[in-house]
Coordinates of C-alpha atoms and ligand atoms in Angstrom, one line a residue:
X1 CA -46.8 -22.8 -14.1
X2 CA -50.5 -22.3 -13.7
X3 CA -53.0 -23.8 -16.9
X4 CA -56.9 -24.1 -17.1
X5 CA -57.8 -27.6 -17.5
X6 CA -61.1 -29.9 -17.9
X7 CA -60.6 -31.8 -15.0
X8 CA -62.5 -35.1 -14.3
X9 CA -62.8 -35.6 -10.7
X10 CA -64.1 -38.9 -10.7
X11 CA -65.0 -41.5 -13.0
X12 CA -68.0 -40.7 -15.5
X13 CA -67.7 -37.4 -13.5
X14 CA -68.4 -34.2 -15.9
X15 CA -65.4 -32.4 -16.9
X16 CA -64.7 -29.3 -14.7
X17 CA -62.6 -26.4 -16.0
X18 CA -60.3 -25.6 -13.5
X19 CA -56.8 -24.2 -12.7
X20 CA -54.1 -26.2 -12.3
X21 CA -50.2 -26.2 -12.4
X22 CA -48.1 -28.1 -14.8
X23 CA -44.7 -29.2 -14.4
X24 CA -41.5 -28.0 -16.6
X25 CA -40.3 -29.8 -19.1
X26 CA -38.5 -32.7 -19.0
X27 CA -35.0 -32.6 -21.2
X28 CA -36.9 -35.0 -23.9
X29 CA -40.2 -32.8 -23.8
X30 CA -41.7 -29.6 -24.8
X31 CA -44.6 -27.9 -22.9
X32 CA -47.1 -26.5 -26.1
X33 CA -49.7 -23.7 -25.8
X34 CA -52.7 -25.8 -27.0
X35 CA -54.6 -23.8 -29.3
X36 CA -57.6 -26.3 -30.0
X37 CA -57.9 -29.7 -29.3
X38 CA -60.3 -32.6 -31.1
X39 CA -63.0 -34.7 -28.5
X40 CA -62.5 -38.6 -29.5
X41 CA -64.3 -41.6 -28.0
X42 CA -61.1 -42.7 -26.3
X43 CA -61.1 -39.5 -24.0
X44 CA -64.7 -40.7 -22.9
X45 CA -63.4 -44.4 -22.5
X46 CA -61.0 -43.3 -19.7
X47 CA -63.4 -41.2 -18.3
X48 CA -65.5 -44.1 -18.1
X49 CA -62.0 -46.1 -16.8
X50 CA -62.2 -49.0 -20.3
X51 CA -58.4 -48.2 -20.7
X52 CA -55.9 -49.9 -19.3
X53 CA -54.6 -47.4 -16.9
X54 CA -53.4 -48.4 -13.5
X55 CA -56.9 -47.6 -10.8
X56 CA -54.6 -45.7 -8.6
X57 CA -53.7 -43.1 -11.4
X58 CA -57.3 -43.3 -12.8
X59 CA -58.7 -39.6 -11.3
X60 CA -58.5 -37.2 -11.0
X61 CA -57.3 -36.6 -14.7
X62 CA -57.3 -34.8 -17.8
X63 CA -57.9 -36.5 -20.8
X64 CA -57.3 -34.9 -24.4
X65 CA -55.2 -36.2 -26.9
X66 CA -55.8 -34.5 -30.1
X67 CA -54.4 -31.5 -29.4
X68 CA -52.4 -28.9 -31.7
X69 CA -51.0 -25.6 -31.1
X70 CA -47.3 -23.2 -30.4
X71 CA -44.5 -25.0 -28.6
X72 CA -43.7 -22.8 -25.8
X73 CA -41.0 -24.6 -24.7
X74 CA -38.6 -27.3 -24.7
X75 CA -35.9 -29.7 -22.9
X76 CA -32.7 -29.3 -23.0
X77 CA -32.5 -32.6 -25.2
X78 CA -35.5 -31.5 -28.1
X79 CA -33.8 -31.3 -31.5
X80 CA -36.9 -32.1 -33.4
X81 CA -38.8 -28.3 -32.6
X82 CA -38.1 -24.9 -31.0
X83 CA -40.6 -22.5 -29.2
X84 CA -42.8 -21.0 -32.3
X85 CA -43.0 -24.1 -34.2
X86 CA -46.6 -25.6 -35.0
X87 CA -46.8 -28.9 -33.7
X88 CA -49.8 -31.3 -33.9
X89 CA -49.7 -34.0 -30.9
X90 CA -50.0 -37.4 -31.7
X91 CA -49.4 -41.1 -29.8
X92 CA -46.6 -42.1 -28.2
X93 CA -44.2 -45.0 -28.5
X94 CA -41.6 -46.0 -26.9
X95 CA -38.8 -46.1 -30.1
X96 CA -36.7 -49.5 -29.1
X97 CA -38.9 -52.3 -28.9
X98 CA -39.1 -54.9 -32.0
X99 CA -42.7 -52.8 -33.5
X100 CA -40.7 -49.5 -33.2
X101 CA -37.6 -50.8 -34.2
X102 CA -39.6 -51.8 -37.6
X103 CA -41.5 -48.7 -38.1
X104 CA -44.4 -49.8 -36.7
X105 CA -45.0 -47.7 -34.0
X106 CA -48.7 -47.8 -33.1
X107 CA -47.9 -51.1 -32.4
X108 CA -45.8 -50.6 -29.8
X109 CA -45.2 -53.3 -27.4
X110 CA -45.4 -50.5 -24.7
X111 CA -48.1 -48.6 -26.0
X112 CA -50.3 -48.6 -22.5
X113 CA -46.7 -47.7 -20.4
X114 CA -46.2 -44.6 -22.9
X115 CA -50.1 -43.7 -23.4
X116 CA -52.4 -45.0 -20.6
X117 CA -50.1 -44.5 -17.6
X118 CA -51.8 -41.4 -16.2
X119 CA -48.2 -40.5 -15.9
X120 CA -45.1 -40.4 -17.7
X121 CA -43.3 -44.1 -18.1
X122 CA -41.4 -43.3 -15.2
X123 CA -44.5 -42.5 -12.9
X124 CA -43.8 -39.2 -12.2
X125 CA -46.8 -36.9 -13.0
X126 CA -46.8 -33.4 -14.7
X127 CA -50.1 -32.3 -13.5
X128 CA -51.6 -31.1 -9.4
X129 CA -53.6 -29.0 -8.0
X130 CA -52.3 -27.6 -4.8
X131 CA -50.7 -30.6 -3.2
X132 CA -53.5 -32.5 -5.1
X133 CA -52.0 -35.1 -7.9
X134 CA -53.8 -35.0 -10.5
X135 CA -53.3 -37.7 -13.1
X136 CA -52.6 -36.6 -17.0
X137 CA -49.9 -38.0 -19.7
X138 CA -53.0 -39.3 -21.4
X139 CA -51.3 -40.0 -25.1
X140 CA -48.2 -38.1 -23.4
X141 CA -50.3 -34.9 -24.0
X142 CA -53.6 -34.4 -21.7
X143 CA -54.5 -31.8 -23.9
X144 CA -57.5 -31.0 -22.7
X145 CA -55.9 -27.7 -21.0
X146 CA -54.5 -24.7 -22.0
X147 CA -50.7 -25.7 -21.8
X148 CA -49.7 -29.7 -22.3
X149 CA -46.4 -31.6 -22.1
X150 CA -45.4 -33.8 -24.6
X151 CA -42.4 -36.2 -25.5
X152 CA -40.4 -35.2 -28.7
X153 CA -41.5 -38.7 -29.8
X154 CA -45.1 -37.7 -30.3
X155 CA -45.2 -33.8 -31.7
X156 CA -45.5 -33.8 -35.3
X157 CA -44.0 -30.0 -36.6
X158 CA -46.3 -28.7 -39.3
X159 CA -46.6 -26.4 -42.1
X160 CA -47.0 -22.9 -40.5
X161 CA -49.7 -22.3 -43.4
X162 CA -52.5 -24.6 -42.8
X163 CA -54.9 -23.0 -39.8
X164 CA -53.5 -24.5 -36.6
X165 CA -56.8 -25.5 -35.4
X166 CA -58.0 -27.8 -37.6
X167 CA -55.0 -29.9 -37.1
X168 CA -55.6 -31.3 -33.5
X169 CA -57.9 -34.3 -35.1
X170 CA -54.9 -35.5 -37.4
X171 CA -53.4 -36.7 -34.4
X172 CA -55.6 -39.5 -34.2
X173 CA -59.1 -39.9 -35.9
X174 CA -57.9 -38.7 -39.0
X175 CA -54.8 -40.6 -39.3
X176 CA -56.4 -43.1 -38.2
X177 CA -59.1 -43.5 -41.3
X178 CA -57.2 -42.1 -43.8
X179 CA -54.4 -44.1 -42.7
X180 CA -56.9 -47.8 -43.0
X181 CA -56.9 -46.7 -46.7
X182 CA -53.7 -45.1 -48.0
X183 CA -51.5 -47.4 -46.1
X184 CA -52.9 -50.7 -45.1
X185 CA -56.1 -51.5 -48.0
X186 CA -54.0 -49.6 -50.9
X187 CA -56.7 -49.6 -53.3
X188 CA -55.7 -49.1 -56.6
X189 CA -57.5 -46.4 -58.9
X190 CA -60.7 -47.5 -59.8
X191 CA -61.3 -50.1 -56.8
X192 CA -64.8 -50.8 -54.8
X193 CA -64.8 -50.0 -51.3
X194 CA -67.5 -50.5 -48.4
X195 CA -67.1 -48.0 -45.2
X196 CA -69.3 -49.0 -42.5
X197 CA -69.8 -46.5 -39.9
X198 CA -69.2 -42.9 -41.2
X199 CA -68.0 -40.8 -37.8
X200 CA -64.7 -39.0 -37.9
X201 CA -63.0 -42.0 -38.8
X202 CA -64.7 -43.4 -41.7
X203 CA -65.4 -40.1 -42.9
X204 CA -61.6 -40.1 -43.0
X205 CA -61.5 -43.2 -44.6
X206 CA -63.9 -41.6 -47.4
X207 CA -61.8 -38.7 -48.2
X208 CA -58.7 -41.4 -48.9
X209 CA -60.7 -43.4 -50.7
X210 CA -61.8 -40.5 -53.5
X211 CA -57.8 -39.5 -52.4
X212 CA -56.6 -43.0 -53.9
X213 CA -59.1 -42.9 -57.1
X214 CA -61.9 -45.7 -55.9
X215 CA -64.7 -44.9 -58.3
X216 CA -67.3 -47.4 -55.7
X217 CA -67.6 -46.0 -52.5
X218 CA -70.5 -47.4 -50.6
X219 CA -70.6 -45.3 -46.8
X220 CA -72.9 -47.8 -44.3
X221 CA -74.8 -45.7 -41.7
X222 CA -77.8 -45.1 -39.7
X223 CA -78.0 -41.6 -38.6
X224 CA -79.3 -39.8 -42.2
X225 CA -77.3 -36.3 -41.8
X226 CA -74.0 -38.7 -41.9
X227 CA -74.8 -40.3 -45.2
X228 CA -76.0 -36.7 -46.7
X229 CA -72.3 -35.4 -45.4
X230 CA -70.9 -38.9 -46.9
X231 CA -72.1 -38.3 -50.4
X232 CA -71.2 -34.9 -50.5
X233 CA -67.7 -35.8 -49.6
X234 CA -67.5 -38.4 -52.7
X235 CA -69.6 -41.4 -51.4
X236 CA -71.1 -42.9 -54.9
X237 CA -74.2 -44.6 -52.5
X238 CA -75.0 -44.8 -49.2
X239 CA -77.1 -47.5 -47.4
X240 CA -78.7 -46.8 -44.1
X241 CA -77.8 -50.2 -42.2
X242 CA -81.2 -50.7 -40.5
X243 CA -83.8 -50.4 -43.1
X244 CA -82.8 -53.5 -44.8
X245 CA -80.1 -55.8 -45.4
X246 CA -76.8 -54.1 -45.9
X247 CA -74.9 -56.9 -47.6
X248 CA -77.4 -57.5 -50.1
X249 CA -77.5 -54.2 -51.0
X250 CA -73.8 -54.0 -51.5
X251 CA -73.9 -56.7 -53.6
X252 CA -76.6 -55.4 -55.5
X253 CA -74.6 -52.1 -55.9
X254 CA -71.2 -53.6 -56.7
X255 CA -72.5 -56.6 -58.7
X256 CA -71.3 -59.4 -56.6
X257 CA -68.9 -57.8 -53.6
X258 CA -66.8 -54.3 -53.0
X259 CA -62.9 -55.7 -52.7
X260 CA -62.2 -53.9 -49.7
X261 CA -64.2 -52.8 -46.7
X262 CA -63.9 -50.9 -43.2
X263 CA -65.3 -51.5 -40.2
X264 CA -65.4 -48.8 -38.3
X265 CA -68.4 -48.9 -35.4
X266 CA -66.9 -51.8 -33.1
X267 CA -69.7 -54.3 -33.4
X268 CA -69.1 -57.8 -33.8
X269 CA -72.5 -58.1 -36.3
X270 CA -71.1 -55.4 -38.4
X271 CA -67.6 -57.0 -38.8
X272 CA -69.6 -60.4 -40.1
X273 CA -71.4 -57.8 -42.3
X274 CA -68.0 -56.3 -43.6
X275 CA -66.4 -59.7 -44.0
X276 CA -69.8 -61.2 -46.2
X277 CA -69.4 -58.8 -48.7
X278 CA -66.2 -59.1 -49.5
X279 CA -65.2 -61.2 -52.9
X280 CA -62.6 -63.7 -53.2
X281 CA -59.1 -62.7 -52.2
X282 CA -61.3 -59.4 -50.6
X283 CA -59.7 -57.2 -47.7
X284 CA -61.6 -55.8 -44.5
X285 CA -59.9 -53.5 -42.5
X286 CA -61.1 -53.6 -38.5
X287 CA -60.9 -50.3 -37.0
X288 CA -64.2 -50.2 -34.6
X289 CA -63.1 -50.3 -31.0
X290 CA -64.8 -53.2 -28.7
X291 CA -64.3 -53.9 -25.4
X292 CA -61.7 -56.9 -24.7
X293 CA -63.3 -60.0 -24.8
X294 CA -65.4 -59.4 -27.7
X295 CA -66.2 -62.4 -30.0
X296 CA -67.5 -62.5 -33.7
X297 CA -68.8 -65.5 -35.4
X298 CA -67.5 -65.8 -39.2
X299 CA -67.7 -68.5 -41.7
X300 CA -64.3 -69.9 -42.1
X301 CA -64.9 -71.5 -45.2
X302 CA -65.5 -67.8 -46.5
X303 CA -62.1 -66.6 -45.0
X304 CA -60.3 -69.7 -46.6
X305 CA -61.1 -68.5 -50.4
X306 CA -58.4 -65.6 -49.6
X307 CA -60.5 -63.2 -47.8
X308 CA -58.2 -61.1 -45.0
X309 CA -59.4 -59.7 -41.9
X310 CA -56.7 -57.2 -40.9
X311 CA -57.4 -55.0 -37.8
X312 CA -55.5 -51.3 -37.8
X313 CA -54.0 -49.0 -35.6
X314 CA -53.6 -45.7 -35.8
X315 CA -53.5 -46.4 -39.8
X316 CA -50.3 -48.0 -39.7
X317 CA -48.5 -44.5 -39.9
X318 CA -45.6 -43.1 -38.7
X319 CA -47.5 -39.7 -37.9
X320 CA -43.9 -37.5 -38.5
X321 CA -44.3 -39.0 -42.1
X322 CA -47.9 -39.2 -42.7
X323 CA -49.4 -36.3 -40.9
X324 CA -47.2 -33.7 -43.6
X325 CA -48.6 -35.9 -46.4
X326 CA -52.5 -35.4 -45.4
X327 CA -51.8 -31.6 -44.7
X328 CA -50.5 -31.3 -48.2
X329 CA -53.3 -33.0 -49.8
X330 CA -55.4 -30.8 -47.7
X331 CA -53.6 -27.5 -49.0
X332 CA -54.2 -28.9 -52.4
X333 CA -58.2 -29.3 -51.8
X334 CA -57.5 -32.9 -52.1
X335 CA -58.6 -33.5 -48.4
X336 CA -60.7 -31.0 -47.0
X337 CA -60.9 -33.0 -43.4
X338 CA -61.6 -29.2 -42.1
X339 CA -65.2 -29.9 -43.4
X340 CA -65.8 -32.3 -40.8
X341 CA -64.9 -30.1 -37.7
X342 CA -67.7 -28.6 -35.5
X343 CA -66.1 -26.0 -33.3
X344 CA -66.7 -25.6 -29.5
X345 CA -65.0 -22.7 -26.6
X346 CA -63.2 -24.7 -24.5
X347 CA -66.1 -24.1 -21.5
X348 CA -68.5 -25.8 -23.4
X349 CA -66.5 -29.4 -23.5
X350 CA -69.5 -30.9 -21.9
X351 CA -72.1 -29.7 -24.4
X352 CA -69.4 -31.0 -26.9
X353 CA -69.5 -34.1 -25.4
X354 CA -73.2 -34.9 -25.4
X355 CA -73.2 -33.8 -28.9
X356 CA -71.0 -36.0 -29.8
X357 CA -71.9 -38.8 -28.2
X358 CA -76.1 -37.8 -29.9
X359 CA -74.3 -37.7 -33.5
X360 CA -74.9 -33.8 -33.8
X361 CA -71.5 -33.5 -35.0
X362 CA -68.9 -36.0 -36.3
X363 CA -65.7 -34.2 -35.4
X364 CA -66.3 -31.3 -32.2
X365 CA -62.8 -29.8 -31.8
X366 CA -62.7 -27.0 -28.5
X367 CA -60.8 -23.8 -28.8
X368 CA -58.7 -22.8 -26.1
Ligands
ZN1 ZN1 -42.2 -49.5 -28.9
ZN2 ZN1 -58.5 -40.8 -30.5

């Protein structure tokens, strides 16, 4: 059947909205009627070809994977929904290897086979134009179009009364902060907490943190509207990382040290920074992305008085489990994520983009 997409036709190439046909589902899929879908760094990372999908399935492709919307249809196999349902679309494992087998799934020791193939595991491809190819499975969703196919693994079915747009970001970015905090730092009520780098994810971070009863929450930035957004969402101070020294001033704050901390910009300086703040027996959670290779100098003999470094996927969640636990916080006012949503027609992906990428908007999400 026929669907507009963003296309990319080659790599760093704009994204071109186009029509294109998408394949039936599979007997473990269900094709969904996207009805928004979030823009996240990692789109623009394999449009820039950092992510570690094979070069002969690289473009052209759709990206997307924070998507949400109606499931259309499913396989003959699909117990989990049925056409109607709300679904939010999330990563995909692939459910037998020793990570999966523990409930650990965003560790998956197949992770690039099921996410980055720019197909599905088995190399056939859902996605042409004409007798064009054109490469998607991108999270085993590609959901920058106006119909996507994903496994049963990786829809999430959600309540039918939360606004289905909003939910495409949950997927991933959200999850992903909120996640760092609820499930991997657990900081009990009343704890100190440093976020460095407040974007999507760190903002996330910030609503679990008020979520879980921190009463010190420090959000590390340098773009100004962020930290006037951070302190309206609970942030008890903000510190704007370049005019001054960040560490001192979260010592000064917390009187000594916040017990845990989040990285979340992917730069090896700011990791030293969230690891010299910490006090003794002190937690930092890594959740910046760097390319491979990257290297960060940190005093060991630091680390040896009981200080973790602890780098997160995904926020350690199962998203069936986790993602029904943020919406009902959210229906509760508990975690009004909504607030950090900028909204976008799907035709203006590119302006999205750029304004994103500028810091003009933490969370863009496109309508379709
Ligand atoms: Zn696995
Ligand atoms: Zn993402």
């Amino acid at each position: 059947m026929k669907t507009k997409a963003a296309v990319v036709y080659e790599r760093s190439g704009k994204f071109t909205i186009d029509q294109i046909e998408i394949s039936e589902p599979k007997d473990d899929e269900a094709l969904v009627r996207i009805t928004a879908t979030g823009i996240c760094h990692t789109d623009l990372a394999g449009r820039e070809q950092y992510l570690p999908i094979p070069p002969t399935r690289a473009f052209p492709a759709v990206f997307g994977h924070e998507g949400a919307g109606v499931v259309e249809k499913v396989g003959a196999r699909v117990t989990k929904v049925k056409p109607g349902d709300h679904v939010a679309l999330s990563w995909n494992s692939c459910g037998v290897c020793p990570s999966c087998k523990s409930g650990n799934e965003p560790y998956c020791d197949n992770l690039f086979l099921y996410n980055f193939n720019g197909a599905r595991p088995d190399g056939t491809t859902t996605l042409r134009k004409g007798d064009q190819v054109i490469y998607g499975s991108f999270f085993c969703q590609s959901s920058f179009s106006n119909f996507a196919l994903a496994n049963e693994r990786n829809i999430v079915k959600v309540r039918k009364d939360v606004p289905l747009e909003i939910l495409g970001p949950m997927g991933c970015g959200i999850r992903t902060g909120a996640g760092a905090v609820m499930n991997t730092l657990r900081p009990s009520p009343g704890a100190s907490i440093a976020i460095f780098g407040v974007g999507p994810v760190g903002m996330s971070a910030l609503l679990a943190s008020v979520v879980c009863g921190c009463t010190t929450i420090i959000a590390v930035d340098v773009i100004p509207e962020r930290l006037n957004k951070a302190k309206e969402f609970g942030a008890t101070h903000t510190i704007h990382a370049s005019k001054g020294d960040p560490v001192a001033a979260i010592r000064d704050i917390s009187g000594g040290g916040v017990e845990y901390t989040l990285e979340c910009v992917g730069n090896p300086k700011v990791l030293r920074q969230a690891v010299d703040v910490l006090p003794r027996r002190g937690v930092c959670g890594l959740l910046g992305v760097v390319p491979p290779g990257t290297e960060v100098g940190l005093d060991m003999d630091l680390l040896m008085n009981g200080r973790t470094v602890r780098g997160v996927l995904a926020g350690d969640s199962i998203s069936d489990l986790f993602i029904p636990r943020l919406l009902d916080l959210y229906s509760q006012g508990r975690f009004p994520f909504d607030k950090l949503i900028t909204f976008y027609p799907f035709d203006d992906i590119n302006k999205a983009v750029e304004d994103m990428e500028h810091g003009r908007v933490i969370k863009p999400v496109l309508r379709l």
